[in-house]
Amino acid sequence: MEIEIDLDDPTPVFTQLIEQIKSAVAGDLLAPGTPLPSIRQLANELEINSKTVAKAYKLLERDKIVHSKGYRGSFIREDAKNYCHLDLKKWTQEKLETCINELRNNGVTDSEIRVVFGNLMNSKL
């Protein structure tokens, strides 16, 4: 699998990485158990910052596409294909819209929602 980054694309580089890896998993180009290149190796090959690759790998782990084995590297999960089409951003937006609509329907003001949301985001739950 070859990853190509378009620096002129308005899509963030880490998002391009995530989308290409998910696409490769969905298209059976990356099989379960396949090791991904190390963060440093991929960053050097693509001539991008290693923190960008690390962010992409971390989000792929969150999305259940890869699992990290510490210093041994990151590998495609056995069940990764099941999660390739999951869009957590869209899911989060739908959940928040539902909650906000329920709050508004019960008389809570937008200002009150913002204050409580901000407080919750800044607290350690």
Tab-separated table of N, CA, C and O in Angstrom:
chain	number	residue	atom	x	y	z
A	1	MET	N	0.842	-1.179	0.000
A	1	MET	CA	0.000	0.000	0.000
A	1	MET	C	0.880	1.232	0.000
A	1	MET	O	1.836	1.327	0.747
A	2	GLU	N	0.535	2.149	-0.860
A	2	GLU	CA	1.297	3.398	-0.939
A	2	GLU	C	0.406	4.562	-0.525
A	2	GLU	O	-0.704	4.711	-1.028
A	3	ILE	N	0.902	5.359	0.392
A	3	ILE	CA	0.169	6.520	0.870
A	3	ILE	C	0.678	7.751	0.137
A	3	ILE	O	1.886	7.953	0.011
A	4	GLU	N	-0.270	8.542	-0.342
A	4	GLU	CA	0.084	9.782	-1.030
A	4	GLU	C	-0.576	10.943	-0.303
A	4	GLU	O	-1.782	10.931	-0.066
A	5	ILE	N	0.224	11.937	0.025
A	5	ILE	CA	-0.253	13.119	0.728
A	5	ILE	C	-0.251	14.292	-0.242
A	5	ILE	O	0.735	14.537	-0.929
A	6	ASP	N	-1.357	15.008	-0.293
A	6	ASP	CA	-1.481	16.201	-1.125
A	6	ASP	C	-1.460	17.412	-0.205
A	6	ASP	O	-2.447	17.706	0.469
A	7	LEU	N	-0.331	18.095	-0.162
A	7	LEU	CA	-0.187	19.255	0.716
A	7	LEU	C	-1.049	20.436	0.272
A	7	LEU	O	-1.285	21.346	1.057
A	8	ASP	N	-1.522	20.417	-0.981
A	8	ASP	CA	-2.396	21.482	-1.472
A	8	ASP	C	-3.864	21.217	-1.146
A	8	ASP	O	-4.704	22.095	-1.297
A	9	ASP	N	-4.164	20.004	-0.711
A	9	ASP	CA	-5.535	19.630	-0.342
A	9	ASP	C	-5.884	20.319	0.977
A	9	ASP	O	-5.079	20.306	1.913
A	10	PRO	N	-7.073	20.912	1.081
A	10	PRO	CA	-7.451	21.548	2.342
A	10	PRO	C	-7.694	20.546	3.479
A	10	PRO	O	-7.742	20.927	4.639
A	11	THR	N	-7.830	19.262	3.143
A	11	THR	CA	-7.996	18.232	4.163
A	11	THR	C	-6.690	18.102	4.943
A	11	THR	O	-5.628	17.974	4.342
A	12	PRO	N	-6.760	18.150	6.277
A	12	PRO	CA	-5.530	18.026	7.066
A	12	PRO	C	-4.767	16.743	6.736
A	12	PRO	O	-5.369	15.714	6.411
A	13	VAL	N	-3.459	16.811	6.831
A	13	VAL	CA	-2.603	15.683	6.480
A	13	VAL	C	-2.947	14.449	7.323
A	13	VAL	O	-3.037	13.338	6.795
A	14	PHE	N	-3.169	14.636	8.626
A	14	PHE	CA	-3.483	13.471	9.466
A	14	PHE	C	-4.790	12.824	9.024
A	14	PHE	O	-4.938	11.604	9.076
A	15	THR	N	-5.741	13.632	8.557
A	15	THR	CA	-7.017	13.093	8.071
A	15	THR	C	-6.800	12.325	6.772
A	15	THR	O	-7.409	11.260	6.560
A	16	GLN	N	-5.937	12.827	5.898
A	16	GLN	CA	-5.618	12.110	4.665
A	16	GLN	C	-5.018	10.741	4.992
A	16	GLN	O	-5.375	9.735	4.362
A	17	LEU	N	-4.129	10.700	5.972
A	17	LEU	CA	-3.527	9.427	6.387
A	17	LEU	C	-4.596	8.454	6.889
A	17	LEU	O	-4.643	7.295	6.475
A	18	ILE	N	-5.440	8.946	7.775
A	18	ILE	CA	-6.498	8.111	8.355
A	18	ILE	C	-7.405	7.560	7.263
A	18	ILE	O	-7.698	6.363	7.223
A	19	GLU	N	-7.850	8.435	6.365
A	19	GLU	CA	-8.772	8.014	5.305
A	19	GLU	C	-8.139	6.972	4.397
A	19	GLU	O	-8.788	6.005	4.000
A	20	GLN	N	-6.858	7.156	4.061
A	20	GLN	CA	-6.197	6.199	3.170
A	20	GLN	C	-5.984	4.843	3.845
A	20	GLN	O	-6.143	3.800	3.210
A	21	ILE	N	-5.645	4.857	5.116
A	21	ILE	CA	-5.455	3.591	5.829
A	21	ILE	C	-6.795	2.882	6.000
A	21	ILE	O	-6.899	1.674	5.755
A	22	LYS	N	-7.843	3.619	6.363
A	22	LYS	CA	-9.168	3.005	6.477
A	22	LYS	C	-9.623	2.446	5.132
A	22	LYS	O	-10.193	1.353	5.064
A	23	SER	N	-9.381	3.181	4.061
A	23	SER	CA	-9.756	2.730	2.726
A	23	SER	C	-9.002	1.452	2.351
A	23	SER	O	-9.571	0.533	1.752
A	24	ALA	N	-7.728	1.392	2.696
A	24	ALA	CA	-6.924	0.202	2.394
A	24	ALA	C	-7.424	-1.010	3.185
A	24	ALA	O	-7.460	-2.120	2.666
A	25	VAL	N	-7.825	-0.788	4.427
A	25	VAL	CA	-8.373	-1.888	5.235
A	25	VAL	C	-9.701	-2.349	4.639
A	25	VAL	O	-9.932	-3.545	4.454
A	26	ALA	N	-10.573	-1.400	4.313
A	26	ALA	CA	-11.885	-1.734	3.744
A	26	ALA	C	-11.744	-2.451	2.409
A	26	ALA	O	-12.547	-3.323	2.081
A	27	GLY	N	-10.726	-2.093	1.635
A	27	GLY	CA	-10.510	-2.703	0.327
A	27	GLY	C	-9.605	-3.917	0.352
A	27	GLY	O	-9.137	-4.374	-0.694
A	28	ASP	N	-9.342	-4.436	1.538
A	28	ASP	CA	-8.507	-5.629	1.729
A	28	ASP	C	-7.067	-5.452	1.245
A	28	ASP	O	-6.387	-6.428	0.932
A	29	LEU	N	-6.586	-4.221	1.191
A	29	LEU	CA	-5.183	-3.988	0.850
A	29	LEU	C	-4.294	-4.096	2.089
A	29	LEU	O	-3.089	-4.326	1.963
A	30	LEU	N	-4.895	-3.909	3.257
A	30	LEU	CA	-4.201	-4.110	4.532
A	30	LEU	C	-4.974	-5.154	5.316
A	30	LEU	O	-6.100	-4.919	5.734
A	31	ALA	N	-4.379	-6.298	5.479
A	31	ALA	CA	-5.033	-7.412	6.167
A	31	ALA	C	-4.862	-7.293	7.675
A	31	ALA	O	-3.926	-6.645	8.155
A	32	PRO	N	-5.751	-7.920	8.429
A	32	PRO	CA	-5.594	-7.948	9.883
A	32	PRO	C	-4.208	-8.474	10.263
A	32	PRO	O	-3.696	-9.418	9.653
A	33	GLY	N	-3.608	-7.826	11.247
A	33	GLY	CA	-2.286	-8.233	11.713
A	33	GLY	C	-1.136	-7.567	10.985
A	33	GLY	O	0.011	-7.686	11.399
A	34	THR	N	-1.430	-6.878	9.895
A	34	THR	CA	-0.377	-6.213	9.133
A	34	THR	C	0.239	-5.095	9.965
A	34	THR	O	-0.479	-4.263	10.508
A	35	PRO	N	1.575	-5.066	10.040
A	35	PRO	CA	2.208	-3.972	10.768
A	35	PRO	C	2.218	-2.694	9.927
A	35	PRO	O	2.399	-2.747	8.710
A	36	LEU	N	2.003	-1.575	10.585
A	36	LEU	CA	2.141	-0.284	9.911
A	36	LEU	C	3.587	0.170	10.057
A	36	LEU	O	4.283	-0.241	10.993
A	37	PRO	N	4.052	1.022	9.156
A	37	PRO	CA	5.411	1.550	9.323
A	37	PRO	C	5.509	2.303	10.649
A	37	PRO	O	4.510	2.815	11.155
A	38	SER	N	6.705	2.374	11.191
A	38	SER	CA	6.883	3.138	12.425
A	38	SER	C	6.532	4.594	12.138
A	38	SER	O	6.546	5.052	10.986
A	39	ILE	N	6.223	5.321	13.187
A	39	ILE	CA	5.872	6.736	13.041
A	39	ILE	C	7.005	7.482	12.347
A	39	ILE	O	6.786	8.227	11.391
A	40	ARG	N	8.205	7.281	12.826
A	40	ARG	CA	9.364	7.972	12.247
A	40	ARG	C	9.572	7.595	10.788
A	40	ARG	O	9.815	8.443	9.940
A	41	GLN	N	9.467	6.307	10.495
A	41	GLN	CA	9.670	5.824	9.127
A	41	GLN	C	8.663	6.446	8.171
A	41	GLN	O	9.024	6.954	7.108
A	42	LEU	N	7.383	6.417	8.532
A	42	LEU	CA	6.344	6.958	7.657
A	42	LEU	C	6.495	8.470	7.502
A	42	LEU	O	6.343	9.010	6.402
A	43	ALA	N	6.819	9.150	8.591
A	43	ALA	CA	7.021	10.596	8.526
A	43	ALA	C	8.165	10.933	7.573
A	43	ALA	O	8.052	11.858	6.753
A	44	ASN	N	9.242	10.169	7.648
A	44	ASN	CA	10.380	10.411	6.743
A	44	ASN	C	10.017	10.128	5.295
A	44	ASN	O	10.361	10.901	4.404
A	45	GLU	N	9.301	9.022	5.061
A	45	GLU	CA	8.913	8.658	3.688
A	45	GLU	C	8.007	9.718	3.068
A	45	GLU	O	8.118	10.024	1.890
A	46	LEU	N	7.090	10.249	3.866
A	46	LEU	CA	6.119	11.216	3.359
A	46	LEU	C	6.598	12.666	3.492
A	46	LEU	O	5.926	13.582	3.028
A	47	GLU	N	7.744	12.822	4.156
A	47	GLU	CA	8.321	14.150	4.394
A	47	GLU	C	7.336	15.056	5.129
A	47	GLU	O	7.063	16.186	4.723
A	48	ILE	N	6.790	14.499	6.222
A	48	ILE	CA	5.877	15.250	7.084
A	48	ILE	C	6.358	15.119	8.526
A	48	ILE	O	7.226	14.294	8.833
A	49	ASN	N	5.765	15.887	9.399
A	49	ASN	CA	6.137	15.880	10.808
A	49	ASN	C	5.715	14.564	11.466
A	49	ASN	O	4.602	14.082	11.235
A	50	SER	N	6.576	14.025	12.293
A	50	SER	CA	6.256	12.761	12.966
A	50	SER	C	5.068	12.912	13.917
A	50	SER	O	4.338	11.940	14.150
A	51	LYS	N	4.844	14.119	14.431
A	51	LYS	CA	3.684	14.329	15.309
A	51	LYS	C	2.378	14.173	14.531
A	51	LYS	O	1.373	13.758	15.089
A	52	THR	N	2.407	14.484	13.245
A	52	THR	CA	1.222	14.314	12.402
A	52	THR	C	0.899	12.833	12.243
A	52	THR	O	-0.258	12.424	12.366
A	53	VAL	N	1.920	12.026	12.007
A	53	VAL	CA	1.722	10.576	11.883
A	53	VAL	C	1.274	10.003	13.224
A	53	VAL	O	0.352	9.177	13.273
A	54	ALA	N	1.882	10.452	14.299
A	54	ALA	CA	1.508	9.966	15.628
A	54	ALA	C	0.040	10.275	15.918
A	54	ALA	O	-0.682	9.432	16.471
A	55	LYS	N	-0.415	11.463	15.535
A	55	LYS	CA	-1.819	11.835	15.745
A	55	LYS	C	-2.737	10.922	14.942
A	55	LYS	O	-3.758	10.446	15.447
A	56	ALA	N	-2.371	10.666	13.688
A	56	ALA	CA	-3.185	9.776	12.841
A	56	ALA	C	-3.253	8.379	13.445
A	56	ALA	O	-4.331	7.783	13.532
A	57	TYR	N	-2.121	7.847	13.888
A	57	TYR	CA	-2.096	6.514	14.480
A	57	TYR	C	-2.938	6.469	15.755
A	57	TYR	O	-3.648	5.500	16.007
A	58	LYS	N	-2.846	7.516	16.560
A	58	LYS	CA	-3.617	7.569	17.811
A	58	LYS	C	-5.124	7.555	17.511
A	58	LYS	O	-5.893	6.859	18.167
A	59	LEU	N	-5.529	8.327	16.491
A	59	LEU	CA	-6.946	8.360	16.115
A	59	LEU	C	-7.388	7.046	15.482
A	59	LEU	O	-8.521	6.603	15.678
A	60	LEU	N	-6.510	6.395	14.736
A	60	LEU	CA	-6.833	5.080	14.175
A	60	LEU	C	-6.989	4.040	15.288
A	60	LEU	O	-7.816	3.141	15.192
A	61	GLU	N	-6.213	4.204	16.341
A	61	GLU	CA	-6.357	3.308	17.487
A	61	GLU	C	-7.690	3.569	18.185
A	61	GLU	O	-8.415	2.641	18.534
A	62	ARG	N	-8.022	4.845	18.351
A	62	ARG	CA	-9.313	5.204	18.954
A	62	ARG	C	-10.468	4.648	18.129
A	62	ARG	O	-11.472	4.173	18.663
A	63	ASP	N	-10.322	4.685	16.799
A	63	ASP	CA	-11.377	4.227	15.890
A	63	ASP	C	-11.383	2.711	15.711
A	63	ASP	O	-12.120	2.181	14.874
A	64	LYS	N	-10.544	2.001	16.443
A	64	LYS	CA	-10.480	0.538	16.440
A	64	LYS	C	-10.012	-0.041	15.111
A	64	LYS	O	-10.409	-1.139	14.715
A	65	ILE	N	-9.146	0.695	14.429
A	65	ILE	CA	-8.562	0.213	13.177
A	65	ILE	C	-7.210	-0.430	13.457
A	65	ILE	O	-6.857	-1.439	12.864
A	66	VAL	N	-6.441	0.173	14.327
A	66	VAL	CA	-5.124	-0.366	14.674
A	66	VAL	C	-5.030	-0.567	16.183
A	66	VAL	O	-5.820	-0.007	16.945
A	67	HIS	N	-4.068	-1.363	16.574
A	67	HIS	CA	-3.735	-1.469	17.988
A	67	HIS	C	-2.226	-1.358	18.103
A	67	HIS	O	-1.478	-1.809	17.244
A	68	SER	N	-1.817	-0.692	19.151
A	68	SER	CA	-0.405	-0.450	19.385
A	68	SER	C	0.131	-1.498	20.340
A	68	SER	O	-0.518	-1.834	21.329
A	69	LYS	N	1.304	-1.991	20.021
A	69	LYS	CA	1.964	-2.954	20.897
A	69	LYS	C	3.237	-2.316	21.458
A	69	LYS	O	4.323	-2.878	21.374
A	70	GLY	N	3.057	-1.117	21.986
A	70	GLY	CA	4.183	-0.410	22.597
A	70	GLY	C	5.312	-0.189	21.608
A	70	GLY	O	5.096	0.309	20.517
A	71	TYR	N	6.494	-0.607	21.988
A	71	TYR	CA	7.671	-0.398	21.141
A	71	TYR	C	7.739	-1.360	19.957
A	71	TYR	O	8.589	-1.203	19.081
A	72	ARG	N	6.848	-2.331	19.921
A	72	ARG	CA	6.838	-3.275	18.794
A	72	ARG	C	6.122	-2.713	17.577
A	72	ARG	O	6.230	-3.244	16.489
A	73	GLY	N	5.326	-1.658	17.759
A	73	GLY	CA	4.683	-1.010	16.625
A	73	GLY	C	3.168	-1.054	16.668
A	73	GLY	O	2.558	-1.480	17.642
A	74	SER	N	2.584	-0.616	15.568
A	74	SER	CA	1.128	-0.576	15.409
A	74	SER	C	0.719	-1.566	14.330
A	74	SER	O	1.386	-1.674	13.297
A	75	PHE	N	-0.380	-2.252	14.584
A	75	PHE	CA	-0.839	-3.315	13.697
A	75	PHE	C	-2.326	-3.164	13.409
A	75	PHE	O	-3.076	-2.675	14.252
A	76	ILE	N	-2.746	-3.626	12.227
A	76	ILE	CA	-4.159	-3.610	11.872
A	76	ILE	C	-4.884	-4.624	12.760
A	76	ILE	O	-4.463	-5.768	12.881
A	77	ARG	N	-5.968	-4.175	13.384
A	77	ARG	CA	-6.748	-5.052	14.262
A	77	ARG	C	-7.463	-6.133	13.465
A	77	ARG	O	-7.780	-5.943	12.295
A	78	GLU	N	-7.734	-7.240	14.134
A	78	GLU	CA	-8.440	-8.361	13.497
A	78	GLU	C	-9.828	-7.945	13.015
A	78	GLU	O	-10.288	-8.405	11.970
A	79	ASP	N	-10.499	-7.081	13.760
A	79	ASP	CA	-11.858	-6.664	13.424
A	79	ASP	C	-11.915	-5.254	12.820
A	79	ASP	O	-12.969	-4.628	12.790
A	80	ALA	N	-10.794	-4.779	12.312
A	80	ALA	CA	-10.700	-3.396	11.815
A	80	ALA	C	-11.719	-3.085	10.724
A	80	ALA	O	-12.280	-1.990	10.683
A	81	LYS	N	-11.963	-4.041	9.865
A	81	LYS	CA	-12.874	-3.801	8.732
A	81	LYS	C	-14.276	-3.406	9.207
A	81	LYS	O	-14.973	-2.647	8.542
A	82	ASN	N	-14.665	-3.885	10.379
A	82	ASN	CA	-15.984	-3.556	10.935
A	82	ASN	C	-16.116	-2.079	11.288
A	82	ASN	O	-17.221	-1.579	11.441
A	83	TYR	N	-14.986	-1.405	11.470
A	83	TYR	CA	-15.004	-0.025	11.946
A	83	TYR	C	-14.566	0.998	10.902
A	83	TYR	O	-14.520	2.191	11.189
A	84	CYS	N	-14.271	0.553	9.695
A	84	CYS	CA	-13.756	1.461	8.663
A	84	CYS	C	-14.740	2.550	8.255
A	84	CYS	O	-14.334	3.623	7.831
A	85	HIS	N	-16.014	2.276	8.365
A	85	HIS	CA	-17.006	3.244	7.897
A	85	HIS	C	-17.637	4.031	9.040
A	85	HIS	O	-18.559	4.811	8.815
A	86	LEU	N	-17.125	3.839	10.242
A	86	LEU	CA	-17.615	4.579	11.393
A	86	LEU	C	-17.052	5.996	11.355
A	86	LEU	O	-15.856	6.192	11.244
A	87	ASP	N	-17.933	6.982	11.417
A	87	ASP	CA	-17.528	8.393	11.412
A	87	ASP	C	-17.879	8.975	12.778
A	87	ASP	O	-19.021	9.368	13.027
A	88	LEU	N	-16.891	9.012	13.667
A	88	LEU	CA	-17.151	9.469	15.031
A	88	LEU	C	-17.556	10.934	15.088
A	88	LEU	O	-18.344	11.324	15.942
A	89	LYS	N	-17.046	11.731	14.163
A	89	LYS	CA	-17.419	13.147	14.141
A	89	LYS	C	-18.911	13.295	13.842
A	89	LYS	O	-19.627	14.026	14.525
A	90	LYS	N	-19.375	12.577	12.829
A	90	LYS	CA	-20.790	12.628	12.463
A	90	LYS	C	-21.652	12.076	13.595
A	90	LYS	O	-22.684	12.651	13.946
A	91	TRP	N	-21.243	10.966	14.188
A	91	TRP	CA	-21.977	10.353	15.286
A	91	TRP	C	-22.075	11.314	16.470
A	91	TRP	O	-23.141	11.477	17.058
A	92	THR	N	-20.961	11.964	16.795
A	92	THR	CA	-20.943	12.928	17.898
A	92	THR	C	-21.884	14.084	17.621
A	92	THR	O	-22.639	14.521	18.495
A	93	GLN	N	-21.846	14.583	16.385
A	93	GLN	CA	-22.735	15.691	16.024
A	93	GLN	C	-24.195	15.292	16.174
A	93	GLN	O	-25.003	16.052	16.714
A	94	GLU	N	-24.541	14.105	15.720
A	94	GLU	CA	-25.931	13.641	15.835
A	94	GLU	C	-26.353	13.530	17.301
A	94	GLU	O	-27.458	13.940	17.665
A	95	LYS	N	-25.479	12.984	18.145
A	95	LYS	CA	-25.795	12.847	19.570
A	95	LYS	C	-25.984	14.216	20.223
A	95	LYS	O	-26.928	14.423	20.999
A	96	LEU	N	-25.083	15.155	19.915
A	96	LEU	CA	-25.187	16.485	20.505
A	96	LEU	C	-26.430	17.222	20.008
A	96	LEU	O	-27.091	17.920	20.783
A	97	GLU	N	-26.758	17.085	18.721
A	97	GLU	CA	-27.963	17.721	18.185
A	97	GLU	C	-29.204	17.220	18.918
A	97	GLU	O	-30.078	18.007	19.288
A	98	THR	N	-29.277	15.916	19.132
A	98	THR	CA	-30.413	15.333	19.839
A	98	THR	C	-30.505	15.893	21.258
A	98	THR	O	-31.580	16.306	21.711
A	99	CYS	N	-29.391	15.921	21.936
A	99	CYS	CA	-29.359	16.417	23.315
A	99	CYS	C	-29.727	17.902	23.379
A	99	CYS	O	-30.533	18.311	24.218
A	100	ILE	N	-29.151	18.698	22.488
A	100	ILE	CA	-29.426	20.142	22.479
A	100	ILE	C	-30.898	20.405	22.186
A	100	ILE	O	-31.532	21.252	22.828
A	101	ASN	N	-31.441	19.676	21.225
A	101	ASN	CA	-32.867	19.848	20.916
A	101	ASN	C	-33.742	19.502	22.111
A	101	ASN	O	-34.721	20.203	22.398
A	102	GLU	N	-33.402	18.449	22.826
A	102	GLU	CA	-34.167	18.075	24.013
A	102	GLU	C	-34.064	19.165	25.085
A	102	GLU	O	-35.063	19.532	25.713
A	103	LEU	N	-32.870	19.696	25.280
A	103	LEU	CA	-32.688	20.764	26.270
A	103	LEU	C	-33.491	22.003	25.890
A	103	LEU	O	-34.174	22.593	26.728
A	104	ARG	N	-33.427	22.404	24.617
A	104	ARG	CA	-34.170	23.578	24.146
A	104	ARG	C	-35.673	23.365	24.312
A	104	ARG	O	-36.395	24.283	24.705
A	105	ASN	N	-36.134	22.172	23.970
A	105	ASN	CA	-37.560	21.869	24.094
A	105	ASN	C	-38.045	21.926	25.538
A	105	ASN	O	-39.238	22.088	25.790
A	106	ASN	N	-37.116	21.792	26.473
A	106	ASN	CA	-37.461	21.864	27.893
A	106	ASN	C	-37.128	23.222	28.501
A	106	ASN	O	-37.111	23.364	29.728
A	107	GLY	N	-36.860	24.216	27.633
A	107	GLY	CA	-36.704	25.581	28.100
A	107	GLY	C	-35.307	26.031	28.476
A	107	GLY	O	-35.124	27.157	28.954
A	108	VAL	N	-34.324	25.211	28.278
A	108	VAL	CA	-32.958	25.620	28.596
A	108	VAL	C	-32.463	26.548	27.486
A	108	VAL	O	-32.635	26.263	26.299
A	109	THR	N	-31.846	27.654	27.874
A	109	THR	CA	-31.373	28.630	26.884
A	109	THR	C	-30.029	28.185	26.294
A	109	THR	O	-29.291	27.401	26.906
A	110	ASP	N	-29.730	28.726	25.113
A	110	ASP	CA	-28.453	28.410	24.477
A	110	ASP	C	-27.286	28.832	25.365
A	110	ASP	O	-26.265	28.146	25.443
A	111	SER	N	-27.433	29.963	26.020
A	111	SER	CA	-26.383	30.443	26.916
A	111	SER	C	-26.135	29.450	28.052
A	111	SER	O	-24.988	29.148	28.396
A	112	GLU	N	-27.201	28.942	28.633
A	112	GLU	CA	-27.068	27.957	29.706
A	112	GLU	C	-26.406	26.673	29.193
A	112	GLU	O	-25.559	26.086	29.873
A	113	ILE	N	-26.787	26.274	27.999
A	113	ILE	CA	-26.196	25.068	27.397
A	113	ILE	C	-24.695	25.272	27.211
A	113	ILE	O	-23.889	24.402	27.562
A	114	ARG	N	-24.307	26.435	26.657
A	114	ARG	CA	-22.887	26.716	26.425
A	114	ARG	C	-22.092	26.707	27.730
A	114	ARG	O	-20.988	26.151	27.784
A	115	VAL	N	-22.618	27.330	28.764
A	115	VAL	CA	-21.917	27.400	30.044
A	115	VAL	C	-21.720	26.004	30.620
A	115	VAL	O	-20.613	25.628	31.029
A	116	VAL	N	-22.772	25.216	30.646
A	116	VAL	CA	-22.683	23.869	31.213
A	116	VAL	C	-21.759	22.998	30.361
A	116	VAL	O	-20.913	22.256	30.891
A	117	PHE	N	-21.890	23.094	29.048
A	117	PHE	CA	-21.034	22.316	28.160
A	117	PHE	C	-19.566	22.678	28.378
A	117	PHE	O	-18.707	21.793	28.505
A	118	GLY	N	-19.275	23.977	28.445
A	118	GLY	CA	-17.910	24.429	28.686
A	118	GLY	C	-17.367	23.929	30.009
A	118	GLY	O	-16.216	23.455	30.096
A	119	ASN	N	-18.204	23.986	31.044
A	119	ASN	CA	-17.787	23.499	32.354
A	119	ASN	C	-17.500	22.003	32.318
A	119	ASN	O	-16.517	21.537	32.909
A	120	LEU	N	-18.345	21.263	31.644
A	120	LEU	CA	-18.142	19.810	31.553
A	120	LEU	C	-16.881	19.479	30.753
A	120	LEU	O	-16.125	18.567	31.123
A	121	MET	N	-16.653	20.193	29.669
A	121	MET	CA	-15.467	19.936	28.845
A	121	MET	C	-14.176	20.276	29.601
A	121	MET	O	-13.144	19.646	29.371
A	122	ASN	N	-14.248	21.244	30.484
A	122	ASN	CA	-13.065	21.653	31.230
A	122	ASN	C	-12.847	20.870	32.522
A	122	ASN	O	-11.806	20.987	33.154
A	123	SER	N	-13.837	20.071	32.904
A	123	SER	CA	-13.700	19.279	34.126
A	123	SER	C	-13.134	17.907	33.778
A	123	SER	O	-13.190	17.455	32.638
A	124	LYS	N	-12.600	17.268	34.760
A	124	LYS	CA	-12.077	15.908	34.564
A	124	LYS	C	-13.127	14.938	35.058
A	124	LYS	O	-13.293	14.754	36.257
A	125	LEU	N	-13.861	14.375	34.109
A	125	LEU	CA	-14.939	13.451	34.467
A	125	LEU	C	-14.393	12.093	34.801
A	125	LEU	O	-13.476	11.611	34.313
